[in-house]
mmCIF file of C-alpha atoms in Angstrom:
data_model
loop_
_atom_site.group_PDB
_atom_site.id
_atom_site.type_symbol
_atom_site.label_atom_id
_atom_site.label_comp_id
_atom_site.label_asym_id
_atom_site.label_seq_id
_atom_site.Cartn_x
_atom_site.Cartn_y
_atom_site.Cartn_z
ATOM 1 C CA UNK G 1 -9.027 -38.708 -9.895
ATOM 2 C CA UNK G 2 -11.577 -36.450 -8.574
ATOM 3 C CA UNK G 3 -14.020 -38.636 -6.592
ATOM 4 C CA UNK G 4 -13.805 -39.535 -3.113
ATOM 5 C CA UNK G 5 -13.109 -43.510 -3.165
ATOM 6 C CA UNK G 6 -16.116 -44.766 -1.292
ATOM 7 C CA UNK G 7 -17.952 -42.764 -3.588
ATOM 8 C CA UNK G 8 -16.379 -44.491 -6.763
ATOM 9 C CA UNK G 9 -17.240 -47.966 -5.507
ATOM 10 C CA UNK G 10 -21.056 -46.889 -4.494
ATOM 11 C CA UNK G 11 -21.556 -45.204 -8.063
ATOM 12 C CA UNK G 12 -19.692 -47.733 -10.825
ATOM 13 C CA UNK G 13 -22.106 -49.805 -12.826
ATOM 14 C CA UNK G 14 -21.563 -51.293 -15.525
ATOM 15 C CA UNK G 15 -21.504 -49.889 -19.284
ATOM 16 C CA UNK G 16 -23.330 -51.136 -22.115
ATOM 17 C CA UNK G 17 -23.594 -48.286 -24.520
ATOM 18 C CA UNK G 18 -20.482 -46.579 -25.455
ATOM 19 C CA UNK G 19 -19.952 -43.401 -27.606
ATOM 20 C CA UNK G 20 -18.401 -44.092 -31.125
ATOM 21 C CA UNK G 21 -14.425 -42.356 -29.657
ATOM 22 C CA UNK G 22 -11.891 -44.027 -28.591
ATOM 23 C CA UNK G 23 -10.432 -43.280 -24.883
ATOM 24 C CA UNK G 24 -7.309 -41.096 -24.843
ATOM 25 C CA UNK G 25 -4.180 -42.508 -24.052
ATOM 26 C CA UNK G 26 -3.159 -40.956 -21.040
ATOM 27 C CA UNK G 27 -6.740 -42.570 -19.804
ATOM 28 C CA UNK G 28 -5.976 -45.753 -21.008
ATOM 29 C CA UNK G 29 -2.548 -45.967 -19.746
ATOM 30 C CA UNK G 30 -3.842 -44.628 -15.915
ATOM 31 C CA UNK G 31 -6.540 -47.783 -16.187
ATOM 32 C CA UNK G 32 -3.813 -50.242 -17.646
ATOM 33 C CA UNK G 33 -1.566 -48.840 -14.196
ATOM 34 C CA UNK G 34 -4.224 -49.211 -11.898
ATOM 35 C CA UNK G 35 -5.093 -52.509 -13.086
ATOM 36 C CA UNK G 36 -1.034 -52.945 -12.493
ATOM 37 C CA UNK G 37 -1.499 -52.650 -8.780
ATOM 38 C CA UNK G 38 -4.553 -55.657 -8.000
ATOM 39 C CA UNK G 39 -3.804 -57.804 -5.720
ATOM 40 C CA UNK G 40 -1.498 -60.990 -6.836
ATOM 41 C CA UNK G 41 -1.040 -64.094 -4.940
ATOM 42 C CA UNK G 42 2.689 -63.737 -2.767
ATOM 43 C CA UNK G 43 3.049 -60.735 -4.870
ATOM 44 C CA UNK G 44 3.665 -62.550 -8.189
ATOM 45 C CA UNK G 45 1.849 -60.524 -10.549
ATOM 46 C CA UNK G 46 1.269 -63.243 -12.957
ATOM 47 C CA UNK G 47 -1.877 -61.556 -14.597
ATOM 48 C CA UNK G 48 -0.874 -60.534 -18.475
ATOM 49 C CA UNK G 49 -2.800 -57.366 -19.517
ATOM 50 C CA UNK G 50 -3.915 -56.308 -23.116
ATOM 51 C CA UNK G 51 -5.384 -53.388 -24.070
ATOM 52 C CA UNK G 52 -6.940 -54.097 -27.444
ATOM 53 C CA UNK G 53 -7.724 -50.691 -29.808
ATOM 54 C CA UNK G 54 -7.418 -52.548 -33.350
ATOM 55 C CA UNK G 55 -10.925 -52.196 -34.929
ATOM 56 C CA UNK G 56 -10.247 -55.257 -37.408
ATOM 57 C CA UNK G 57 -8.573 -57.628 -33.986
ATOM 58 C CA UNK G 58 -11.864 -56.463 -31.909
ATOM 59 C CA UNK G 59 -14.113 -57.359 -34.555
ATOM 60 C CA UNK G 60 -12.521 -60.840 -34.315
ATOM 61 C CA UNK G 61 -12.668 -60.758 -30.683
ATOM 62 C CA UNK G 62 -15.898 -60.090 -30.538
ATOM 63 C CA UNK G 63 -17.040 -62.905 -33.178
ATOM 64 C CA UNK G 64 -14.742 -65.320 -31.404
ATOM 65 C CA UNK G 65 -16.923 -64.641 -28.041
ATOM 66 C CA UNK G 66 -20.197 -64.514 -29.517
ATOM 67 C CA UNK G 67 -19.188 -67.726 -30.991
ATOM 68 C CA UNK G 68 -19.403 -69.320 -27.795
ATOM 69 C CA UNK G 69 -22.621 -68.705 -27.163
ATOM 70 C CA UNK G 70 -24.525 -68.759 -30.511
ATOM 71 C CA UNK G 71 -24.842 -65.058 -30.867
ATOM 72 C CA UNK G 72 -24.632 -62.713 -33.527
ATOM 73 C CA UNK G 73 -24.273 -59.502 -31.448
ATOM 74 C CA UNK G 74 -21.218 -57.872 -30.130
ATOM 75 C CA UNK G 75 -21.053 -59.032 -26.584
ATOM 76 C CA UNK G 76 -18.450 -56.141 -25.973
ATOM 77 C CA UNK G 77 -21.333 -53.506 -26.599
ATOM 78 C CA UNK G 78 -19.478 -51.967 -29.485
ATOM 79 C CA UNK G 79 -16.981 -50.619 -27.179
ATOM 80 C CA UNK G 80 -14.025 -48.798 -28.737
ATOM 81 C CA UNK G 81 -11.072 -50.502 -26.457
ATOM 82 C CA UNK G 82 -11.300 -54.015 -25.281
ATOM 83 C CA UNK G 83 -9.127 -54.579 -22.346
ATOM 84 C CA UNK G 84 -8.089 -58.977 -21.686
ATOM 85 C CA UNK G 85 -6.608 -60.311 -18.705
ATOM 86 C CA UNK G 86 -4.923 -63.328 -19.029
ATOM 87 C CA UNK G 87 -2.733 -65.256 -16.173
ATOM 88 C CA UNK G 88 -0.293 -68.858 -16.689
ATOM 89 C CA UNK G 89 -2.993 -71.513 -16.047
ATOM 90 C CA UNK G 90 -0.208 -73.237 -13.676
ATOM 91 C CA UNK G 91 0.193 -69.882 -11.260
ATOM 92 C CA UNK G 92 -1.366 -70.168 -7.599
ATOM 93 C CA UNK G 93 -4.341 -68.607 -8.104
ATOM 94 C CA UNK G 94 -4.358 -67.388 -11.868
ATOM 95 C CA UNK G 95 -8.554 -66.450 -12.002
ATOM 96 C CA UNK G 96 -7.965 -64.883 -8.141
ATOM 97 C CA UNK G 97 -5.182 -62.899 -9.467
ATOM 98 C CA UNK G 98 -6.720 -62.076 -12.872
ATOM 99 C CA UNK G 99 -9.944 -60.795 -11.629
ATOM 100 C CA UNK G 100 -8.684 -58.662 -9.314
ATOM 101 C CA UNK G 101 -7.317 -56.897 -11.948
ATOM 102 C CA UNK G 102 -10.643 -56.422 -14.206
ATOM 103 C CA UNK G 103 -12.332 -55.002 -11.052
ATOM 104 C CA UNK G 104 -10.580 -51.418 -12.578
ATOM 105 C CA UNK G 105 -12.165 -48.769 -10.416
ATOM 106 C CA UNK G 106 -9.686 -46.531 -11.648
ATOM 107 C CA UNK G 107 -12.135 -46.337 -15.127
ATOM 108 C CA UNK G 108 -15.091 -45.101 -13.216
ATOM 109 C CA UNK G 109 -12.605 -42.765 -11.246
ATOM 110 C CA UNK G 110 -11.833 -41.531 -14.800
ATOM 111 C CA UNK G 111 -15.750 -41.017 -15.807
ATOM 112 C CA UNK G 112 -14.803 -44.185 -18.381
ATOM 113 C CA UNK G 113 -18.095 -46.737 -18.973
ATOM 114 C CA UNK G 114 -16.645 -50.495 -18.342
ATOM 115 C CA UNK G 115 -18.300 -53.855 -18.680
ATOM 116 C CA UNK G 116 -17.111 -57.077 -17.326
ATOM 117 C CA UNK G 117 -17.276 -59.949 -20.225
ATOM 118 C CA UNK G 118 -16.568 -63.146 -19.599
ATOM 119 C CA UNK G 119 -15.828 -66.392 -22.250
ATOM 120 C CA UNK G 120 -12.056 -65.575 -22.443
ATOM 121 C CA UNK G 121 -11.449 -68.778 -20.740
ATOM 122 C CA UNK G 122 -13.141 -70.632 -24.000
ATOM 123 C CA UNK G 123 -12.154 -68.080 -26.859
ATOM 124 C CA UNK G 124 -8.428 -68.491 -26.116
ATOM 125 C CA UNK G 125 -8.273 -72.373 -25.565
ATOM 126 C CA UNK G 126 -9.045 -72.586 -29.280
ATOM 127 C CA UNK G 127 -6.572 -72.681 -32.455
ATOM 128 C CA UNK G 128 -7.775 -69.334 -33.003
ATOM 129 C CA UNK G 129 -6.989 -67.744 -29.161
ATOM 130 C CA UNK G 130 -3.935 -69.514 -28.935
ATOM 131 C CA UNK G 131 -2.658 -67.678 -32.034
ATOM 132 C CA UNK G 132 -3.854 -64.820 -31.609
ATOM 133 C CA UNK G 133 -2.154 -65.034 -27.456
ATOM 134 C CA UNK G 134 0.889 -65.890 -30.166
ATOM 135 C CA UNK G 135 0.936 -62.560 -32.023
ATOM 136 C CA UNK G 136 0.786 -60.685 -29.031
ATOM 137 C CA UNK G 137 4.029 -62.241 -28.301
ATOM 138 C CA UNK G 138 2.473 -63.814 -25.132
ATOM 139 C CA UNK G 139 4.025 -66.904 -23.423
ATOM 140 C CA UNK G 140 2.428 -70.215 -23.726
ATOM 141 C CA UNK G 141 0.394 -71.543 -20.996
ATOM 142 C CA UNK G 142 -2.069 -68.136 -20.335
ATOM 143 C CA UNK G 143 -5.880 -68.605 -20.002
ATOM 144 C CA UNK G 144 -8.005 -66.303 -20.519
ATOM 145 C CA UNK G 145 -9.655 -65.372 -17.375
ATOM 146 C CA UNK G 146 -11.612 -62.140 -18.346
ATOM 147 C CA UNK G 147 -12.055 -58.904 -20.142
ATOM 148 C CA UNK G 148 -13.606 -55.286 -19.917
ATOM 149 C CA UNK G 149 -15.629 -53.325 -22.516
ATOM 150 C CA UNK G 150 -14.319 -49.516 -22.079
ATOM 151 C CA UNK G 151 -15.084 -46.301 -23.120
ATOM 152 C CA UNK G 152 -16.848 -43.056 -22.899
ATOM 153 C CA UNK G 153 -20.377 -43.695 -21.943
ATOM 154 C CA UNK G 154 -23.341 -42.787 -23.897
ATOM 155 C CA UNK G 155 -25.810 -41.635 -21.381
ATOM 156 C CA UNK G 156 -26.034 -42.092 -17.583
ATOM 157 C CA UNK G 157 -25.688 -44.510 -15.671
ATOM 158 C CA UNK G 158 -28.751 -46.297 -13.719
ATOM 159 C CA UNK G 159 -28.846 -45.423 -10.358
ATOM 160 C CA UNK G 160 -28.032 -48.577 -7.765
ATOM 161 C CA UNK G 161 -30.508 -51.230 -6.679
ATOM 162 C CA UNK G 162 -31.147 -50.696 -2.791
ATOM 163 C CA UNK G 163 -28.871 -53.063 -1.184
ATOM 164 C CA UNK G 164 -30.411 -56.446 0.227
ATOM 165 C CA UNK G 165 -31.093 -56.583 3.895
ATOM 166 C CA UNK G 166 -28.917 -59.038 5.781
ATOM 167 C CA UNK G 167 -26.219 -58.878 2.732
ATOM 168 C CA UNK G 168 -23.288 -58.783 5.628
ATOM 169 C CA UNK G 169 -22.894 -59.829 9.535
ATOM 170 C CA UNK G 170 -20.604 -58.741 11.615
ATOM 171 C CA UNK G 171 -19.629 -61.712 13.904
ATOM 172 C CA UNK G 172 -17.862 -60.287 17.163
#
């Protein structure tokens, strides 16, 4: 990873035009790692990742979350991997723990495009989801908790907002 980490965090926005490639595999498997390492309550690592490639299984995916909010469009931006997070809806802190993991720096680091989506908590609490958690040989009892959009970019990224005034204190 070439960028200097401070760097990486000022610079990552979100993605929501990918080019029509899919990521290589050694890029995918360095996000899937990273995303190995977030922080988990006591250590646990209850968070469930899947990286989802399938063009027929992210079609469904994204008609399943459009679904829940009356929309036609592809709220995954057409992106060629789809990456889920999913943690046992009885661990500690299962949305802590799985969000920690979607905050996947390591895609930026890797000049990747990503896009937080949210609704996984609805699409996999139906029939549908709980199947499809099923053929992914999944245990029972995951919620969905989040997903990324990820890919190559097309075009650059906008350049940050200027940072509120008074977004921190330092109390001393």
């Amino acid at each position: 990873m070439e960028h200097d980490f401070l760097e990486i965090i000022k610079t990552r926005r979100s993605c929501r035009k990918f080019q029509d490639r899919q990521i290589s595999r050694v890029e995918l498997d360095a996000v899937l790692e990273a995303g190995t390492y977030a922080p988990s309550a006591g250590g646990r690592q209850s968070a469930f990742i899947v990286a989802v490639q399938n063009k027929e299984q992210r079609k469904k995916l994204a008609a399943m979350n459009a679904a829940v909010i009356g929309s036609k469009s592809n709220p995954f931006y057409d992106a060629p991997t789809y990456v889920l997070v999913f943690a046992p809806s009885n661990a500690h802190t299962p949305i802590e723990d799985g969000t920690c993991v979607l905050e996947m720096l390591a895609a930026h680091a890797l000049n990747l495009g990503s896009c937080w989506i949210h609704r996984e908590k609805e699409m996999f609490i139906t029939d549908e989801g709980k199947e499809m958690i099923r053929s992914w040989e999944l245990p029972d009892g995951l919620m969905g908790i989040g997903a990324l959009a990820l890919g190559y970019p097309d075009g650059k990224p906008a350049p940050a907002v200027t940072r509120k005034e008074g977004y921190y204190r330092i109390i001393r």
